[in-house]
Short mmCIF file of C-alpha atoms in Angstrom, two decimals:
data_model
loop_
_atom_site.label_atom_id
_atom_site.label_comp_id
_atom_site.label_asym_id
_atom_site.label_seq_id
_atom_site.Cartn_x
_atom_site.Cartn_y
_atom_site.Cartn_z
CA MET A 1 50.37 32.02 24.42
CA GLN A 2 48.43 28.82 23.67
CA SER A 3 49.37 27.31 27.03
CA LYS A 4 47.69 30.22 28.83
CA LEU A 5 44.32 29.58 27.17
CA SER A 6 41.59 27.36 28.56
CA LEU A 7 40.30 24.52 26.42
CA ARG A 8 37.19 26.52 25.54
CA GLU A 9 39.31 29.53 24.58
CA ARG A 10 41.50 27.33 22.39
CA ILE A 11 38.42 25.89 20.69
CA GLY A 12 37.17 29.44 20.21
CA GLN A 13 40.28 30.37 18.22
CA THR A 14 39.08 27.98 15.51
CA ILE A 15 35.66 29.65 15.20
CA MET A 16 34.62 32.66 13.12
CA ILE A 17 31.06 33.95 13.35
CA LYS A 18 29.19 36.86 11.81
CA ALA A 19 29.31 40.09 13.79
CA ASP A 20 25.81 40.84 15.06
CA PRO A 21 26.00 43.00 18.20
CA GLU A 22 22.24 43.24 18.69
CA LEU A 23 21.86 39.45 18.61
CA HIS A 24 24.86 38.85 20.82
CA VAL A 25 23.74 41.39 23.43
CA ARG A 26 20.26 39.88 23.36
CA LEU A 27 21.70 36.39 23.94
CA CYS A 28 23.98 37.25 26.85
CA GLY A 29 23.22 40.79 28.02
CA SER A 30 26.42 42.41 26.72
CA LEU A 31 29.22 41.82 24.22
CA GLU A 32 31.59 41.13 27.10
CA ALA A 33 29.29 38.43 28.46
CA PHE A 34 28.79 36.92 25.02
CA LEU A 35 32.53 36.71 24.33
CA GLU A 36 33.13 35.30 27.81
CA LYS A 37 30.68 32.49 27.09
CA TYR A 38 31.66 32.10 23.45
CA PRO A 39 35.31 33.24 23.15
CA VAL A 40 35.46 33.10 19.36
CA GLY A 41 38.70 33.81 17.57
CA GLY A 42 37.27 35.95 14.82
CA LEU A 43 34.37 37.85 13.32
CA PHE A 44 33.15 38.29 9.77
CA VAL A 45 31.98 41.84 9.00
CA GLY A 46 30.55 43.91 6.18
CA ALA A 47 28.56 42.96 3.12
CA GLU A 48 28.94 39.42 1.80
CA ILE A 49 30.05 38.90 -1.78
CA ILE A 50 26.51 37.81 -2.72
CA ARG A 51 24.68 40.66 -0.95
CA SER A 52 24.46 44.42 -1.45
CA VAL A 53 26.45 46.96 0.55
CA GLN A 54 24.58 48.82 3.28
CA ALA A 55 26.71 49.91 6.27
CA SER A 56 29.12 52.86 6.20
CA SER A 57 32.79 52.72 7.14
CA ILE A 58 32.15 54.76 10.30
CA GLU A 59 29.49 52.31 11.47
CA LEU A 60 31.66 49.31 10.75
CA THR A 61 34.72 50.82 12.43
CA GLU A 62 32.78 51.54 15.59
CA MET A 63 31.28 48.05 15.69
CA ILE A 64 34.72 46.44 15.31
CA ARG A 65 36.09 48.67 18.07
CA ARG A 66 33.31 47.56 20.44
CA TYR A 67 33.97 43.88 19.79
CA GLN A 68 37.74 44.21 20.19
CA GLN A 69 37.29 46.11 23.41
CA ALA A 70 34.95 43.40 24.75
CA SER A 71 37.22 40.47 23.87
CA LYS A 72 39.99 39.25 26.17
CA ILE A 73 41.88 37.85 23.17
CA PRO A 74 42.32 40.09 20.10
CA LEU A 75 39.97 39.09 17.30
CA LEU A 76 40.66 38.33 13.69
CA ILE A 77 38.27 40.53 11.67
CA ALA A 78 37.60 39.16 8.21
CA ALA A 79 35.63 40.49 5.24
CA ASP A 80 34.99 39.79 1.56
CA VAL A 81 37.32 42.49 0.23
CA GLU A 82 37.19 41.11 -3.32
CA SER A 83 36.51 44.47 -5.00
CA GLY A 84 38.17 46.75 -2.50
CA ALA A 85 36.73 48.12 0.74
CA GLY A 86 33.89 49.66 -1.27
CA GLY A 87 32.59 46.15 -1.79
CA ILE A 88 31.78 45.80 1.92
CA VAL A 89 30.85 49.36 2.93
CA SER A 90 29.09 52.13 1.06
CA ASP A 91 31.59 54.98 1.19
CA LEU A 92 35.05 53.61 0.36
CA THR A 93 36.74 52.61 -2.90
CA LEU A 94 34.81 50.14 -5.05
CA LEU A 95 37.22 48.58 -7.54
CA PRO A 96 36.31 46.83 -10.80
CA ARG A 97 36.03 43.05 -10.49
CA GLN A 98 39.16 40.93 -10.64
CA MET A 99 38.60 39.94 -14.28
CA SER A 100 38.74 43.63 -15.21
CA LEU A 101 42.16 43.67 -13.59
CA GLY A 102 42.96 40.59 -15.67
CA ALA A 103 42.06 42.50 -18.82
CA THR A 104 44.66 45.16 -17.99
CA GLU A 105 47.47 42.57 -17.68
CA SER A 106 49.23 45.02 -15.33
CA PRO A 107 51.20 43.74 -12.29
CA GLU A 108 51.61 47.36 -11.15
CA LEU A 109 47.85 47.88 -11.04
CA ALA A 110 47.46 44.51 -9.32
CA TYR A 111 49.83 45.54 -6.52
CA ALA A 112 48.01 48.86 -6.13
CA TYR A 113 44.69 46.98 -6.13
CA GLY A 114 45.89 44.95 -3.13
CA ALA A 115 47.48 47.95 -1.41
CA ILE A 116 44.44 50.23 -1.45
CA SER A 117 42.19 47.34 -0.43
CA ALA A 118 44.45 46.77 2.56
CA ALA A 119 44.85 50.44 3.46
CA GLU A 120 41.13 51.10 3.61
CA ALA A 121 40.19 47.76 5.20
CA THR A 122 42.80 47.91 7.97
CA ALA A 123 41.80 51.51 8.71
CA MET A 124 38.42 50.12 9.78
CA GLY A 125 40.03 47.42 11.92
CA ILE A 126 39.76 44.59 9.39
CA ASN A 127 42.89 42.42 9.31
CA TRP A 128 41.92 39.49 7.08
CA SER A 129 40.55 39.56 3.53
CA PHE A 130 38.77 36.58 2.04
CA SER A 131 40.39 37.41 -1.30
CA PRO A 132 41.72 37.21 -3.91
CA VAL A 133 39.74 34.66 -5.90
CA CYS A 134 42.45 32.36 -7.27
CA ASP A 135 40.24 29.99 -9.25
CA LEU A 136 40.63 29.52 -12.99
CA ASN A 137 37.35 29.91 -14.85
CA LEU A 138 37.87 27.13 -17.39
CA ASN A 139 34.14 26.51 -17.91
CA PRO A 140 32.16 29.41 -19.46
CA HIS A 141 29.01 28.09 -17.76
CA ASN A 142 30.42 28.23 -14.24
CA VAL A 143 28.04 30.51 -12.33
CA ILE A 144 29.96 31.19 -9.12
CA ILE A 145 33.38 32.34 -10.37
CA ASN A 146 33.02 33.91 -13.83
CA SER A 147 34.30 37.51 -13.68
CA ARG A 148 35.45 37.12 -10.07
CA ALA A 149 38.48 35.27 -11.44
CA VAL A 150 41.50 37.06 -12.86
CA SER A 151 41.82 34.68 -15.80
CA ASP A 152 41.38 31.12 -17.02
CA HIS A 153 45.12 30.59 -17.52
CA PRO A 154 47.53 29.90 -14.63
CA ASP A 155 50.38 32.06 -15.91
CA LYS A 156 48.14 35.06 -16.61
CA ALA A 157 46.52 34.64 -13.21
CA LEU A 158 49.81 34.36 -11.30
CA LYS A 159 51.19 37.43 -13.04
CA LEU A 160 48.54 39.45 -11.19
CA LEU A 161 47.70 37.38 -8.12
CA ILE A 162 51.24 37.44 -6.74
CA PRO A 163 51.56 41.26 -6.71
CA MET A 164 47.96 41.67 -5.53
CA ILE A 165 48.62 39.47 -2.51
CA LYS A 166 51.89 41.29 -1.84
CA GLY A 167 50.03 44.60 -1.97
CA MET A 168 47.62 43.34 0.67
CA GLN A 169 50.05 41.63 3.01
CA GLU A 170 52.70 44.35 2.86
CA HIS A 171 50.01 46.77 4.05
CA GLY A 172 48.88 44.66 7.00
CA LEU A 173 45.98 42.69 5.53
CA ALA A 174 46.21 38.89 5.49
CA ALA A 175 45.23 37.55 2.06
CA THR A 176 43.31 34.37 1.28
CA ALA A 177 43.81 32.18 -1.77
CA LYS A 178 40.39 30.74 -2.55
CA HIS A 179 38.71 28.29 -3.26
CA PHE A 180 41.05 25.29 -2.86
CA PRO A 181 41.41 22.92 -4.73
CA GLY A 182 40.04 25.27 -7.39
CA ASP A 183 36.64 26.22 -8.79
CA GLY A 184 35.78 27.07 -12.38
CA VAL A 185 35.59 23.56 -13.87
CA ASP A 186 32.07 22.54 -12.84
CA HIS A 187 29.06 24.52 -14.09
CA ARG A 188 27.28 24.30 -10.73
CA ASP A 189 27.24 26.52 -7.63
CA GLN A 190 28.71 25.47 -4.26
CA HIS A 191 25.99 27.49 -2.56
CA LEU A 192 23.54 24.87 -3.80
CA VAL A 193 25.44 21.59 -4.21
CA THR A 194 28.87 20.04 -3.81
CA THR A 195 30.75 20.75 -7.03
CA CYS A 196 33.63 18.92 -8.68
CA ASN A 197 37.04 19.78 -10.07
CA SER A 198 37.10 16.88 -12.54
CA LEU A 199 40.58 17.45 -13.98
CA THR A 200 43.08 14.62 -14.02
CA TYR A 201 45.91 15.04 -11.54
CA GLU A 202 48.27 16.11 -14.32
CA GLN A 203 45.74 18.66 -15.60
CA TRP A 204 45.11 19.93 -12.09
CA GLU A 205 48.84 20.33 -11.39
CA ALA A 206 49.23 22.30 -14.63
CA ASN A 207 46.32 24.62 -13.81
CA HIS A 208 44.78 25.16 -10.36
CA GLY A 209 47.57 23.25 -8.66
CA LYS A 210 50.18 25.45 -10.30
CA VAL A 211 48.43 28.58 -9.05
CA PHE A 212 47.90 27.46 -5.46
CA ARG A 213 51.35 25.87 -5.17
CA LYS A 214 53.07 29.05 -6.35
CA LEU A 215 51.01 31.25 -4.03
CA VAL A 216 51.89 29.01 -1.10
CA GLU A 217 55.56 29.36 -2.05
CA GLU A 218 55.15 33.15 -2.28
CA GLY A 219 53.80 33.33 1.27
CA VAL A 220 50.03 33.71 1.09
CA GLN A 221 48.97 33.57 4.72
CA THR A 222 45.64 31.75 4.41
CA VAL A 223 43.81 29.41 2.04
CA MET A 224 40.05 28.94 1.86
CA ALA A 225 38.79 25.41 1.23
CA GLY A 226 35.79 25.13 -1.07
CA HIS A 227 32.91 22.68 -1.09
CA ILE A 228 34.57 21.10 -4.12
CA THR A 229 35.70 17.53 -4.75
CA LEU A 230 38.96 16.57 -6.46
CA PRO A 231 38.53 12.92 -7.47
CA ALA A 232 42.08 12.83 -8.86
CA VAL A 233 43.44 12.64 -5.30
CA GLN A 234 40.51 11.15 -3.39
CA THR A 235 39.54 7.62 -2.43
CA ARG A 236 37.14 8.15 0.48
CA LYS A 237 33.43 8.45 -0.30
CA HIS A 238 30.28 9.03 1.74
CA ARG A 239 27.03 7.58 0.42
CA GLY A 240 28.78 6.86 -2.86
CA CYS A 241 30.05 10.43 -3.38
CA PHE A 242 33.46 11.99 -2.88
CA LEU A 243 33.69 14.45 0.00
CA PRO A 244 34.11 18.19 -0.64
CA ALA A 245 37.49 19.63 0.30
CA THR A 246 35.98 21.10 3.47
CA LEU A 247 35.38 17.54 4.68
CA SER A 248 38.28 15.76 2.98
CA GLU A 249 41.42 14.94 4.95
CA GLU A 250 42.91 13.71 1.68
CA ILE A 251 42.62 17.17 0.14
CA ILE A 252 43.26 19.50 3.10
CA THR A 253 45.78 17.60 5.19
CA GLY A 254 47.23 15.20 2.63
CA LEU A 255 47.50 17.48 -0.40
CA LEU A 256 47.55 21.08 0.83
CA LYS A 257 49.33 20.82 4.17
CA GLU A 258 51.63 17.84 3.66
CA ARG A 259 52.41 17.55 -0.06
CA MET A 260 52.27 21.28 -0.79
CA GLY A 261 53.76 22.28 2.56
CA PHE A 262 51.24 24.97 3.50
CA GLN A 263 51.96 26.24 7.01
CA GLY A 264 49.30 28.94 7.27
CA VAL A 265 45.62 28.94 8.22
CA VAL A 266 43.06 26.92 6.28
CA VAL A 267 39.61 28.48 6.59
CA SER A 268 36.47 26.78 5.38
CA ASP A 269 34.05 28.41 3.01
CA ALA A 270 30.74 29.21 4.71
CA LEU A 271 29.35 26.19 6.51
CA ASP A 272 25.75 27.10 5.71
CA MET A 273 26.21 26.47 1.99
CA GLY A 274 24.41 23.61 0.29
CA GLY A 275 27.66 22.06 -0.91
CA PHE A 276 28.59 21.39 2.73
CA VAL A 277 25.26 20.88 4.48
CA ARG A 278 23.95 18.24 2.07
CA VAL A 279 26.83 15.78 2.65
CA TYR A 280 25.91 14.50 6.10
CA GLY A 281 22.56 16.19 6.56
CA ASN A 282 23.62 16.78 10.18
CA CYS A 283 25.66 19.91 10.81
CA ASP A 284 26.85 18.71 14.23
CA ILE A 285 28.57 15.73 12.62
CA ALA A 286 29.76 17.68 9.57
CA GLU A 287 31.43 20.43 11.59
CA ILE A 288 33.48 17.94 13.63
CA GLU A 289 34.43 16.05 10.47
CA ALA A 290 35.58 19.29 8.81
CA PHE A 291 37.82 20.10 11.76
CA LYS A 292 39.24 16.58 11.76
CA ALA A 293 39.93 16.92 8.01
CA GLY A 294 42.28 19.83 8.66
CA ILE A 295 40.15 22.99 8.65
CA ASP A 296 41.75 25.43 11.11
CA VAL A 297 39.06 28.13 11.14
CA MET A 298 35.41 27.20 10.81
CA LEU A 299 33.44 29.90 8.99
CA TRP A 300 29.99 30.34 10.56
CA PRO A 301 29.52 27.10 12.51
CA PHE A 302 26.74 26.84 15.07
CA LEU A 303 27.74 28.07 18.52
CA SER A 304 27.11 24.52 19.71
CA PHE A 305 30.41 23.63 18.01
CA PHE A 306 32.11 24.77 21.21
CA ASP A 307 30.47 21.98 23.20
CA HIS A 308 30.60 19.38 20.43
CA LEU A 309 34.34 19.79 19.83
CA GLU A 310 35.07 19.78 23.55
CA ALA A 311 33.15 16.52 23.93
CA ALA A 312 34.87 15.01 20.88
CA ILE A 313 38.29 15.83 22.35
CA HIS A 314 37.39 14.40 25.76
CA HIS A 315 36.14 11.18 24.16
CA GLY A 316 39.17 10.83 21.91
CA LYS A 317 37.24 11.36 18.67
CA VAL A 318 39.42 14.39 17.87
CA GLY A 319 43.08 14.29 18.80
CA ALA A 320 44.51 17.00 21.04
CA SER A 321 47.28 17.46 18.47
CA ARG A 322 44.72 18.52 15.83
CA LEU A 323 43.46 21.33 18.08
CA LYS A 324 47.00 22.33 19.07
CA ASP A 325 48.05 22.61 15.42
CA ALA A 326 44.98 24.63 14.44
CA VAL A 327 45.35 27.07 17.34
CA ALA A 328 49.08 27.49 16.64
CA ARG A 329 48.31 28.44 13.06
CA VAL A 330 45.62 30.93 14.13
CA LEU A 331 47.82 32.56 16.74
CA GLN A 332 50.63 32.86 14.21
CA LEU A 333 48.23 34.63 11.85
CA LYS A 334 47.27 37.00 14.63
CA GLU A 335 50.95 37.62 15.25
CA ASN A 336 51.50 38.27 11.53
CA VAL A 337 48.84 40.99 11.39
CA GLY A 338 50.06 42.59 14.62
CA LEU A 339 47.15 41.66 16.85
CA LEU A 340 49.11 40.08 19.67
CA ASN A 341 51.27 43.18 20.09
CA LYS A 342 48.29 45.49 20.57
CA THR A 343 47.02 46.47 23.99
CA ASP A 344 44.13 48.72 22.95
CA ALA A 345 41.19 48.35 20.61
CA PRO A 346 41.49 50.41 17.40
CA ALA A 347 40.27 53.98 17.69
CA ALA A 348 37.15 54.96 15.78
CA ALA A 349 38.77 57.40 13.39
CA HIS A 350 37.45 57.93 9.89
CA PRO A 351 38.84 55.23 7.55
CA LYS A 352 39.33 57.72 4.73
CA GLU A 353 41.64 59.74 6.96
CA LYS A 354 43.63 56.67 7.94
CA SER A 355 43.93 55.48 4.35
CA MET A 356 45.62 58.74 3.40
CA LYS A 357 48.83 57.03 4.58
CA SER A 358 48.61 54.82 1.49
CA PRO A 359 50.48 56.00 -1.60
CA VAL A 360 47.57 54.70 -3.69
CA ASP A 361 44.72 57.02 -4.66
CA GLY A 362 41.64 54.78 -4.51
CA PRO A 363 39.30 56.62 -6.91
CA LEU A 364 42.13 57.16 -9.39
CA LEU A 365 43.04 53.48 -9.26
CA ALA A 366 39.42 52.40 -9.84
CA ARG A 367 39.23 54.75 -12.83
CA THR A 368 42.55 53.56 -14.25
CA VAL A 369 41.70 49.86 -13.98
CA ALA A 370 38.32 50.50 -15.57
CA ARG A 371 39.70 52.55 -18.47
CA GLN A 372 42.41 49.98 -19.22
CA SER A 373 40.03 47.02 -19.10
CA ILE A 374 37.43 47.80 -21.78
CA THR A 375 37.90 45.15 -24.48
CA LEU A 376 36.73 45.41 -28.08
CA VAL A 377 35.73 41.93 -29.25
CA GLU A 378 34.09 42.77 -32.60
CA ASN A 379 33.98 45.89 -34.76
CA LYS A 380 33.31 44.24 -38.12
CA LEU A 381 31.71 47.27 -39.79
CA ASN A 382 33.99 49.86 -38.18
CA VAL A 383 31.06 51.45 -36.42
CA LEU A 384 33.31 52.43 -33.53
CA PRO A 385 34.26 54.97 -32.45
CA LEU A 386 30.90 56.71 -32.75
CA ARG A 387 31.04 60.08 -34.43
CA LYS A 388 28.78 62.92 -33.35
CA ARG A 389 28.38 64.61 -36.76
CA ARG A 390 24.78 65.40 -35.82
CA PRO A 391 22.64 64.86 -32.73
CA LEU A 392 22.55 61.13 -32.20
CA ARG A 393 19.54 59.18 -31.04
CA ILE A 394 20.15 55.93 -29.21
CA ARG A 395 17.71 53.34 -27.95
CA MET A 396 19.33 51.58 -24.99
CA VAL A 397 18.02 48.12 -24.07
CA GLY A 398 18.88 46.88 -20.59
CA VAL A 399 19.10 43.09 -20.52
CA THR A 400 19.03 41.56 -17.04
CA PRO A 401 16.52 39.81 -14.78
CA ASN A 402 17.79 41.77 -11.76
CA ASP A 403 16.18 45.08 -10.78
CA GLU A 404 19.30 46.42 -9.07
CA LEU A 405 21.48 45.72 -12.09
CA TYR A 406 18.94 47.20 -14.49
CA GLY A 407 19.14 50.41 -12.46
CA LEU A 408 22.74 50.78 -13.66
CA THR A 409 21.40 51.84 -17.06
CA ASP A 410 20.73 55.22 -15.40
CA THR A 411 24.48 55.82 -15.12
CA ILE A 412 25.03 54.94 -18.78
CA ARG A 413 22.13 57.17 -19.85
CA GLU A 414 23.55 60.07 -17.84
CA GLU A 415 26.97 59.61 -19.45
CA LEU A 416 25.40 59.59 -22.91
CA GLU A 417 23.31 62.68 -22.19
CA LYS A 418 26.44 64.52 -21.04
CA ARG A 419 27.56 64.09 -24.63
CA SER A 420 24.27 65.53 -25.97
CA ILE A 421 22.97 62.13 -27.02
CA GLN A 422 19.21 61.60 -27.07
CA VAL A 423 18.50 58.35 -25.22
CA GLU A 424 15.43 56.18 -24.83
CA THR A 425 15.88 53.39 -22.27
CA VAL A 426 13.80 50.23 -22.24
CA ARG A 427 14.07 47.01 -20.29
CA ASN A 428 14.34 44.14 -22.74
CA LEU A 429 12.95 44.19 -26.26
CA ASP A 430 10.69 41.52 -27.75
CA THR A 431 10.23 41.63 -31.53
CA TYR A 432 8.44 38.31 -31.96
CA GLY A 433 5.40 38.78 -34.17
CA GLN A 434 6.22 42.39 -35.00
CA ASP A 435 7.42 44.14 -38.12
CA TYR A 436 10.82 44.85 -36.67
CA ARG A 437 11.96 46.59 -39.86
CA LEU A 438 10.02 49.66 -38.75
CA MET A 439 10.97 49.61 -35.09
CA ASP A 440 14.39 51.24 -35.40
CA GLN A 441 13.54 54.08 -37.77
CA ASP A 442 13.71 56.72 -35.03
CA PHE A 443 17.15 55.71 -33.74
CA ASP A 444 20.66 55.98 -35.08
CA TYR A 445 21.96 53.13 -32.91
CA MET A 446 20.57 50.30 -30.80
CA LEU A 447 22.67 49.85 -27.67
CA TYR A 448 22.14 46.57 -25.82
CA VAL A 449 23.70 46.50 -22.34
CA LEU A 450 24.00 43.06 -20.73
CA PHE A 451 24.41 42.71 -16.97
CA TYR A 452 25.45 39.68 -14.94
CA ALA A 453 26.53 39.25 -11.34
CA MET A 454 26.83 36.08 -9.28
CA GLN A 455 23.56 34.93 -7.69
CA LYS A 456 21.57 37.79 -9.20
CA PRO A 457 19.44 35.73 -9.72
CA LEU A 458 20.48 32.59 -7.85
CA GLY A 459 21.27 29.54 -9.91
CA THR A 460 22.27 30.43 -13.46
CA SER A 461 24.05 32.84 -15.77
CA HIS A 462 21.88 32.01 -18.78
CA TYR A 463 19.10 34.18 -20.15
CA TYR A 464 15.46 33.07 -20.06
CA GLU A 465 12.12 34.51 -21.19
CA SER A 466 12.30 38.31 -21.62
CA GLU A 467 16.09 38.44 -21.62
CA ALA A 468 16.32 35.58 -24.11
CA ARG A 469 13.83 37.35 -26.36
CA SER A 470 15.99 40.45 -26.20
CA VAL A 471 18.91 38.40 -27.52
CA VAL A 472 16.80 37.43 -30.51
CA SER A 473 15.86 41.06 -31.07
CA ALA A 474 19.49 42.19 -30.93
CA LEU A 475 20.35 39.74 -33.71
CA SER A 476 17.22 40.27 -35.80
CA PHE A 477 17.13 43.87 -36.93
CA ALA A 478 19.34 46.90 -37.45
CA GLN A 479 22.37 44.66 -36.97
CA GLU A 480 24.66 47.09 -38.71
CA ARG A 481 23.66 49.74 -36.15
CA THR A 482 23.51 47.48 -33.08
CA ILE A 483 26.19 47.73 -30.40
CA ILE A 484 26.37 45.22 -27.56
CA LEU A 485 28.09 45.93 -24.25
CA SER A 486 28.51 43.08 -21.75
CA PHE A 487 29.03 44.20 -18.15
CA GLY A 488 30.02 41.09 -16.24
CA SER A 489 30.29 37.74 -17.96
CA PRO A 490 32.80 37.78 -20.84
CA TYR A 491 31.21 34.63 -22.23
CA TYR A 492 27.93 36.06 -23.54
CA TYR A 493 29.69 36.73 -26.83
CA ALA A 494 30.34 33.03 -27.46
CA GLU A 495 27.03 31.90 -26.00
CA TYR A 496 24.73 34.30 -27.82
CA PHE A 497 26.43 36.93 -29.94
CA GLU A 498 29.18 35.45 -32.11
CA SER A 499 27.30 36.73 -35.18
CA ALA A 500 27.09 40.28 -33.81
CA ASP A 501 28.91 42.97 -35.75
CA THR A 502 29.86 45.14 -32.77
CA PHE A 503 30.55 43.67 -29.33
CA ILE A 504 32.42 45.02 -26.28
CA ASN A 505 33.37 43.17 -23.10
CA CYS A 506 33.45 45.03 -19.79
CA CYS A 507 34.03 42.52 -17.00
CA SER A 508 32.55 44.62 -14.22
CA SER A 509 29.53 46.83 -13.57
CA ASP A 510 31.01 49.31 -11.09
CA PRO A 511 30.44 53.03 -11.81
CA GLU A 512 33.93 53.68 -13.21
CA THR A 513 33.61 50.80 -15.69
CA LEU A 514 30.22 52.06 -16.86
CA LYS A 515 31.72 55.51 -17.45
CA ALA A 516 34.80 54.11 -19.16
CA ALA A 517 32.68 52.05 -21.55
CA VAL A 518 30.84 55.14 -22.77
CA ALA A 519 34.10 57.05 -23.17
CA ALA A 520 35.49 54.20 -25.28
CA LEU A 521 32.39 54.20 -27.49
CA PHE A 522 33.23 57.72 -28.60
CA GLY A 523 36.98 57.24 -28.95
CA GLU A 524 37.79 59.39 -25.93
CA ILE A 525 39.90 56.52 -24.59
CA PRO A 526 41.24 53.51 -26.50
CA PHE A 527 39.93 49.98 -26.16
CA ALA A 528 42.98 48.99 -24.12
CA GLY A 529 41.79 45.72 -22.58
CA LYS A 530 42.87 42.26 -23.69
CA SER A 531 40.60 39.30 -23.13
CA PRO A 532 41.77 37.54 -19.93
CA VAL A 533 39.94 34.35 -20.90
CA GLU A 534 39.23 32.27 -23.97
CA LEU A 535 35.69 33.27 -24.85
CA TYR A 536 34.66 29.71 -25.71
CA GLY A 537 36.34 28.30 -22.59
CA ARG A 538 39.46 26.21 -22.10
CA MET A 539 37.91 22.86 -21.19
CA ASP A 540 38.44 21.31 -24.62
CA GLY A 541 41.99 22.61 -24.79
CA LEU A 542 43.23 20.83 -21.68
#
């Protein structure tokens, strides 16, 4: 098929942009005219991993149908399906985060996790998932991976990643192993700066390298390159700094494609992230350098990349063989997901109806993963399970700087009230300068609920100001009647609460996990989860 494409069409196969029909019609008058001028190979749709869900599945399905119908060449449609299709649209199955799956230690649930994600995503016309996250969160202070990872140990991670990917790909959804060469070592965020996997080569091979190498062997169809350096294999620097993988031929071509033998598509992480943009300070140069380094699909380049790559090829700055290889890989991916055999755009049927073909019940799976993931870290005074010998009064303290996350306390309060518990909810609690011995006299228990999600707020996972003062309060009074629930980061125990008497880790903040946590408090379900990470981190143990 490649021989039938014009040079511009071949260049387009290496480009993925965000779907924005209003913008594209405004630019060129119609979607057909836009895709004639800019024949991109793929579109990114739905909510991003760092932004909230808004569109419905019906809306997304119809938009995808319009784009496919307008394009001469079938489009790859990618999305961040990290927590199921409910993570990108508002009305499909939202699954607990991957670390919750890690806490279950269940390959069967992992396969089902991939299968239902694929069934619901492909029903909308999506054929490529930018998941699963295959990084190992070795550093407790890493702000970008955290509970998005399955585990911090390669064997625990592979036990679940392999069946999850099979569940996706056996149901028609191409999976992505991300973020090569592996995040979770640095404490910084690729959205802001270039980060570093500082392991020695031997350490890397025993950890991230082991994971990615095995997934390549098992047939993962795509790999996402991160804005991450790997000094153990690099020699080339720019302005005294090693290049991120997205710009490093040594990492992408030398290590991943040649030494590890990866034959699939390498997609970049977003090219508007600080970890990429800061390197050259000129996106026109950076995008060409990324393609030369071995990136096959550019995620969100400027549309001017069409002209810049064409000029670079004509002037011999980019070899024709590099473009030929990239396009061959993209077309093979399209073949793998059945795009090149289709003659019509997908019909706009309701995704829930289409997903009925899947043997996996989405809501039941979400509930099962949640209920098997709740992990009891400390119960020193045997406070749990709570016993309702008389009407209980609980003061619940929501600890988070994010308004959206604080709103999740409403679900917990409703679950408690269903059990006839009297609840007072406050946001943060500051006992500095107060006689805190009198503050708890009206409550049987103090319930502190901690929330964390990546980039909410941007830049850190640590607590400051009001949230930090709440930590002090939680450790200062009524300790024997204080219960702490962490929804998100499993590392708050080691960072703040190792002296707490009662502490529970819940690695997600989806509705089913919130409900399961309350059920576990009262002994209605067991604390079945096992910690998928070492709570103090693995960095010193390498």
